[in-house]
Amino acid sequence: MTPPPEVTVYPLDADPAALLAHGAPDLSPNVRGPIIARDPDGRPVFALAKFGAGLSGLRSAARAYPAGNTLRSSGVRNLSRSFGFVARNQVLQRNACRVCSGALEAAPQHAGLVAAAERLAELAAEIVPERFAADMGLVGEAVLPEWRMSPAGPWTSGVVNFDSPLPYHYDRNNFDCWSAMVTIRRGALGGHLHCPTWGLSPDGPSAVLPCDDGDVVLFNGQTLLHGVTPLQLMQPTSYRISIVYYAVSRMRECLPFDDEIAYARRSRSNREEHWKENLEAL
Ligand SMILES: [Fe+2]
């Protein structure tokens, strides 16, 4: 494949803290993929591509995946549902790393979402090979292949966001590596990705990345401030769904599958023992 065209983007004099949790204005995309955007020192900032063949499988999987109602750290309610793997979490009394609940509730749809990780890995390897190799090295060293959605890619987990005009935010709890976001949509206006801290020239305008049907955005959501432009659904059947693939840093704690199950059993019995002791002490 011939490498996609490149564009230079420039850090803008914008205060990310003042923008956090605010909604993006109604801006239209001002870059077009396929493209790699680099900073003036040549470091990749984001890349745009098309998902291509296989989008219909991802579309039917995402549209039929059951939604949950998540309260994000920004305080905004978001109709979304995660997929892939989840790490241990004491607060949630999750004793073991495991596949997320959507895999049991909607197995075929979950499989469809997971399968797309392979295509995204292929795209990322083609478009931003140096960054992709670094991400594979970072996650590959820390996370066992069985906890990644595709051994070909670094991503352990993902989220399906249904019709969510998310305010400006940074992603959290991930490895310092790039995510891949695919959008599927019909009959919707707006809903593009605004990056207010990066300009197409040193004086702006800031970059608005297209999220049209089948568009893929590759970027580091932990360091690049991003928000979704206002979304208008034109008909009752309209939708705009983003599917984001990322690598959760706590997945580094996950043991091989069988050991993880044994660990979970031990943790549970330790906890029950602890409760028993506490009760007996009353
Ligand atoms: Fe995000």
Short mmCIF file of C-alpha atoms and ligand atoms in Angstrom, two decimals:
data_model
loop_
_atom_site.label_atom_id
_atom_site.label_comp_id
_atom_site.label_asym_id
_atom_site.label_seq_id
_atom_site.Cartn_x
_atom_site.Cartn_y
_atom_site.Cartn_z
CA MET A 1 0.00 0.00 0.00
CA THR A 2 1.23 3.50 -0.80
CA PRO A 3 1.49 5.57 2.36
CA PRO A 4 -1.36 8.08 2.77
CA PRO A 5 -0.73 11.82 2.35
CA GLU A 6 0.62 13.71 5.33
CA VAL A 7 -0.36 17.01 6.86
CA THR A 8 1.39 19.05 9.54
CA VAL A 9 -0.69 20.12 12.54
CA TYR A 10 0.33 22.71 15.12
CA PRO A 11 -0.31 22.97 18.86
CA LEU A 12 -2.74 25.84 19.44
CA ASP A 13 -2.74 28.32 22.24
CA ALA A 14 -5.86 26.78 23.84
CA ASP A 15 -6.34 25.99 27.53
CA PRO A 16 -7.46 22.36 27.78
CA ALA A 17 -8.56 22.76 31.42
CA ALA A 18 -11.00 25.52 30.45
CA LEU A 19 -12.47 23.37 27.69
CA LEU A 20 -12.89 20.10 29.62
CA ALA A 21 -16.50 18.93 29.91
CA HIS A 22 -17.73 21.68 27.58
CA GLY A 23 -19.59 20.73 24.41
CA ALA A 24 -17.89 21.22 21.06
CA PRO A 25 -19.32 23.87 18.70
CA ASP A 26 -21.09 22.95 15.50
CA LEU A 27 -18.07 22.72 13.19
CA SER A 28 -17.68 20.82 9.93
CA PRO A 29 -14.73 18.52 9.19
CA ASN A 30 -11.74 20.34 7.72
CA VAL A 31 -9.43 17.38 7.03
CA ARG A 32 -10.11 14.35 4.85
CA GLY A 33 -8.74 10.85 5.09
CA PRO A 34 -6.78 8.85 4.36
CA ILE A 35 -4.18 11.05 6.01
CA ILE A 36 -1.53 11.12 8.73
CA ALA A 37 -1.26 14.32 10.75
CA ARG A 38 2.14 15.00 12.29
CA ASP A 39 3.33 17.72 14.63
CA PRO A 40 6.10 20.06 13.41
CA ASP A 41 8.68 17.61 14.83
CA GLY A 42 7.27 14.77 12.72
CA ARG A 43 5.50 12.88 15.53
CA PRO A 44 2.13 11.44 14.48
CA VAL A 45 -0.86 13.14 16.17
CA PHE A 46 -3.76 11.37 14.49
CA ALA A 47 -4.55 9.38 11.36
CA LEU A 48 -7.71 8.93 9.31
CA ALA A 49 -8.73 5.92 7.26
CA LYS A 50 -11.76 4.04 5.94
CA PHE A 51 -12.80 0.75 7.53
CA GLY A 52 -13.58 -0.69 4.07
CA ALA A 53 -14.91 -4.20 3.44
CA GLY A 54 -16.45 -5.81 6.49
CA LEU A 55 -18.22 -2.68 7.69
CA SER A 56 -21.65 -4.30 7.29
CA GLY A 57 -20.71 -7.02 9.81
CA LEU A 58 -19.51 -4.40 12.29
CA ARG A 59 -22.63 -2.31 11.69
CA SER A 60 -25.06 -5.12 12.45
CA ALA A 61 -23.04 -6.16 15.52
CA ALA A 62 -22.87 -2.62 16.94
CA ARG A 63 -26.49 -1.71 16.21
CA ALA A 64 -27.81 -4.81 17.97
CA TYR A 65 -25.38 -4.68 20.90
CA PRO A 66 -27.33 -4.01 24.11
CA ALA A 67 -26.83 -0.49 25.47
CA GLY A 68 -26.22 0.40 29.07
CA ASN A 69 -26.40 3.79 30.73
CA THR A 70 -22.96 4.93 31.84
CA LEU A 71 -22.19 7.94 33.99
CA ARG A 72 -18.90 9.21 32.62
CA SER A 73 -16.26 11.00 34.68
CA SER A 74 -17.41 14.24 33.01
CA GLY A 75 -20.82 13.75 34.68
CA VAL A 76 -22.61 13.29 31.36
CA ARG A 77 -24.96 10.36 30.95
CA ASN A 78 -23.98 8.33 27.99
CA LEU A 79 -25.79 5.47 26.34
CA SER A 80 -22.93 3.06 25.84
CA ARG A 81 -21.76 -0.48 26.47
CA SER A 82 -18.30 -1.91 26.75
CA PHE A 83 -17.00 -5.03 25.03
CA GLY A 84 -13.83 -7.10 25.12
CA PHE A 85 -12.11 -7.80 28.43
CA VAL A 86 -12.34 -6.18 31.86
CA ALA A 87 -9.65 -6.14 34.55
CA ARG A 88 -9.98 -7.07 38.21
CA ASN A 89 -11.67 -4.40 40.27
CA GLN A 90 -11.95 -4.64 44.04
CA VAL A 91 -14.45 -1.80 44.29
CA LEU A 92 -16.78 -3.64 41.92
CA GLN A 93 -15.96 -6.93 43.71
CA ARG A 94 -14.67 -8.31 40.44
CA ASN A 95 -12.17 -10.93 41.53
CA ALA A 96 -10.85 -11.88 38.15
CA CYS A 97 -10.08 -10.52 34.74
CA ARG A 98 -12.80 -11.75 32.44
CA VAL A 99 -14.74 -11.08 29.29
CA CYS A 100 -17.30 -8.31 29.77
CA SER A 101 -20.96 -9.01 30.45
CA GLY A 102 -22.07 -8.10 26.92
CA ALA A 103 -20.29 -11.23 25.65
CA LEU A 104 -22.73 -13.39 27.59
CA GLU A 105 -25.78 -11.25 26.89
CA ALA A 106 -25.21 -10.82 23.16
CA ALA A 107 -22.57 -13.35 22.10
CA PRO A 108 -22.87 -13.02 18.27
CA GLN A 109 -22.82 -9.21 18.39
CA HIS A 110 -19.90 -9.25 20.81
CA ALA A 111 -18.01 -11.57 18.47
CA GLY A 112 -18.70 -9.17 15.58
CA LEU A 113 -17.26 -6.23 17.54
CA VAL A 114 -14.20 -8.21 18.60
CA ALA A 115 -13.59 -9.46 15.04
CA ALA A 116 -13.22 -5.88 13.78
CA ALA A 117 -10.10 -5.44 15.96
CA GLU A 118 -8.16 -7.46 13.41
CA ARG A 119 -9.10 -5.16 10.52
CA LEU A 120 -8.24 -2.10 12.63
CA ALA A 121 -4.85 -3.58 13.50
CA GLU A 122 -4.20 -4.11 9.81
CA LEU A 123 -5.15 -0.49 9.04
CA ALA A 124 -3.05 0.95 11.88
CA ALA A 125 -0.05 -1.16 10.85
CA GLU A 126 -0.34 0.15 7.29
CA ILE A 127 -0.99 3.80 8.05
CA VAL A 128 1.12 4.56 11.12
CA PRO A 129 3.59 1.65 11.20
CA GLU A 130 6.08 3.24 13.60
CA ARG A 131 3.42 4.17 16.16
CA PHE A 132 1.65 0.83 15.78
CA ALA A 133 4.91 -1.07 16.35
CA ALA A 134 5.58 0.99 19.50
CA ASP A 135 2.04 0.31 20.82
CA MET A 136 2.31 -3.40 20.09
CA GLY A 137 5.64 -3.46 21.91
CA LEU A 138 4.27 -1.60 24.94
CA VAL A 139 1.09 -3.65 25.34
CA GLY A 140 2.61 -6.90 24.06
CA GLU A 141 5.22 -6.81 26.79
CA ALA A 142 2.65 -6.15 29.54
CA VAL A 143 -0.52 -8.02 28.54
CA LEU A 144 -0.86 -11.69 27.60
CA PRO A 145 -2.13 -12.22 24.04
CA GLU A 146 -5.23 -14.05 25.31
CA TRP A 147 -6.42 -10.79 26.91
CA ARG A 148 -6.25 -8.86 23.67
CA MET A 149 -9.19 -8.85 21.27
CA SER A 150 -6.89 -9.78 18.41
CA PRO A 151 -3.30 -10.88 18.93
CA ALA A 152 -2.58 -8.74 15.84
CA GLY A 153 -3.53 -5.54 17.71
CA PRO A 154 -2.86 -3.93 21.10
CA TRP A 155 -6.50 -3.42 22.15
CA THR A 156 -7.96 -5.30 25.11
CA SER A 157 -11.36 -3.64 25.28
CA GLY A 158 -13.75 -1.23 23.68
CA VAL A 159 -16.95 0.73 23.98
CA VAL A 160 -19.95 1.29 21.74
CA ASN A 161 -21.33 4.82 22.14
CA PHE A 162 -24.88 5.25 20.89
CA ASP A 163 -25.80 8.75 19.65
CA SER A 164 -23.49 10.40 22.20
CA PRO A 165 -22.35 13.99 21.62
CA LEU A 166 -19.57 13.62 24.21
CA PRO A 167 -18.09 16.87 25.58
CA TYR A 168 -14.36 17.58 25.48
CA HIS A 169 -12.46 14.97 27.44
CA TYR A 170 -9.36 12.85 27.68
CA ASP A 171 -9.73 9.07 27.79
CA ARG A 172 -8.48 7.48 31.00
CA ASN A 173 -7.17 4.20 32.42
CA ASN A 174 -5.51 3.10 29.19
CA PHE A 175 -1.97 2.36 28.14
CA ASP A 176 -0.19 5.31 26.58
CA CYS A 177 -1.04 4.09 23.11
CA TRP A 178 -3.40 4.85 20.27
CA SER A 179 -7.07 3.97 20.16
CA ALA A 180 -9.06 3.21 17.04
CA MET A 181 -12.53 4.69 16.61
CA VAL A 182 -14.96 3.62 13.90
CA THR A 183 -18.19 5.51 13.22
CA ILE A 184 -21.30 4.06 11.62
CA ARG A 185 -24.21 6.33 10.91
CA ARG A 186 -27.34 6.98 8.87
CA GLY A 187 -29.52 10.08 8.59
CA ALA A 188 -27.50 12.12 11.11
CA LEU A 189 -25.91 15.57 10.91
CA GLY A 190 -22.84 16.67 12.90
CA GLY A 191 -21.23 14.20 15.28
CA HIS A 192 -17.64 14.80 14.13
CA LEU A 193 -14.55 14.82 16.34
CA HIS A 194 -13.17 18.22 17.30
CA CYS A 195 -9.57 18.51 18.53
CA PRO A 196 -9.46 22.08 19.89
CA THR A 197 -5.75 22.04 20.80
CA TRP A 198 -4.40 21.19 17.32
CA GLY A 199 -4.57 23.55 14.36
CA LEU A 200 -4.18 23.12 10.63
CA SER A 201 -1.90 26.17 10.83
CA PRO A 202 -0.20 27.72 13.90
CA ASP A 203 -3.14 30.17 14.13
CA GLY A 204 -5.89 27.63 13.48
CA PRO A 205 -8.44 26.62 12.53
CA SER A 206 -8.51 23.72 14.96
CA ALA A 207 -8.80 20.25 13.48
CA VAL A 208 -12.27 18.74 13.02
CA LEU A 209 -11.95 15.08 12.08
CA PRO A 210 -14.66 13.53 9.93
CA CYS A 211 -16.78 10.78 11.51
CA ASP A 212 -18.81 9.81 8.47
CA ASP A 213 -20.07 6.29 7.89
CA GLY A 214 -17.13 3.87 7.92
CA ASP A 215 -14.56 6.46 8.97
CA VAL A 216 -11.74 5.35 11.26
CA VAL A 217 -9.84 7.78 13.50
CA LEU A 218 -6.59 6.58 15.08
CA PHE A 219 -5.28 8.73 17.96
CA ASN A 220 -4.10 8.76 21.55
CA GLY A 221 -7.26 9.69 23.45
CA GLN A 222 -5.33 10.12 26.69
CA THR A 223 -3.18 12.99 25.44
CA LEU A 224 -5.31 14.48 22.69
CA LEU A 225 -8.29 16.48 23.97
CA HIS A 226 -11.36 15.56 21.93
CA GLY A 227 -15.11 16.16 21.86
CA VAL A 228 -18.02 15.40 19.55
CA THR A 229 -19.72 18.20 17.60
CA PRO A 230 -23.51 18.57 18.10
CA LEU A 231 -25.49 15.73 16.66
CA GLN A 232 -28.83 15.94 14.91
CA LEU A 233 -30.79 12.80 14.11
CA MET A 234 -33.07 13.56 11.17
CA GLN A 235 -35.50 10.63 11.48
CA PRO A 236 -36.59 8.17 14.16
CA THR A 237 -34.50 5.51 12.43
CA SER A 238 -31.35 7.70 12.30
CA TYR A 239 -28.28 6.76 14.29
CA ARG A 240 -24.67 7.70 14.86
CA ILE A 241 -22.66 5.07 16.69
CA SER A 242 -18.96 5.22 17.52
CA ILE A 243 -17.06 2.05 18.37
CA VAL A 244 -13.77 2.69 20.15
CA TYR A 245 -11.00 0.12 20.67
CA TYR A 246 -8.38 0.72 23.38
CA ALA A 247 -5.89 -1.02 25.68
CA VAL A 248 -6.79 -0.89 29.40
CA SER A 249 -3.65 -0.54 31.50
CA ARG A 250 -4.92 -2.73 34.37
CA MET A 251 -5.11 -5.68 32.01
CA ARG A 252 -1.39 -6.01 32.77
CA GLU A 253 -2.45 -7.71 36.04
CA CYS A 254 -4.28 -10.54 34.29
CA LEU A 255 -2.80 -14.02 34.61
CA PRO A 256 -3.30 -16.81 32.08
CA PHE A 257 -7.02 -17.77 31.91
CA ASP A 258 -6.84 -20.83 34.17
CA ASP A 259 -4.66 -19.10 36.76
CA GLU A 260 -7.04 -16.16 36.71
CA ILE A 261 -9.96 -18.42 37.62
CA ALA A 262 -7.93 -19.97 40.46
CA TYR A 263 -6.96 -16.48 41.65
CA ALA A 264 -10.60 -15.43 41.64
CA ARG A 265 -11.60 -18.45 43.74
CA ARG A 266 -8.82 -17.73 46.24
CA SER A 267 -9.76 -14.06 46.46
CA ARG A 268 -13.40 -14.89 47.02
CA SER A 269 -12.69 -17.41 49.76
CA ASN A 270 -10.21 -14.99 51.40
CA ARG A 271 -12.85 -12.30 51.37
CA GLU A 272 -15.51 -14.60 52.78
CA GLU A 273 -13.05 -15.70 55.46
CA HIS A 274 -12.41 -12.06 56.28
CA TRP A 275 -16.15 -11.33 56.60
CA LYS A 276 -16.57 -14.40 58.81
CA GLU A 277 -13.78 -13.25 61.10
CA ASN A 278 -15.33 -9.79 61.31
CA LEU A 279 -18.74 -11.23 62.15
CA GLU A 280 -17.28 -13.52 64.80
CA ALA A 281 -15.51 -10.56 66.36
CA LEU A 282 -18.81 -8.73 66.87
FE FE B 1 -12.78 9.60 24.10
#
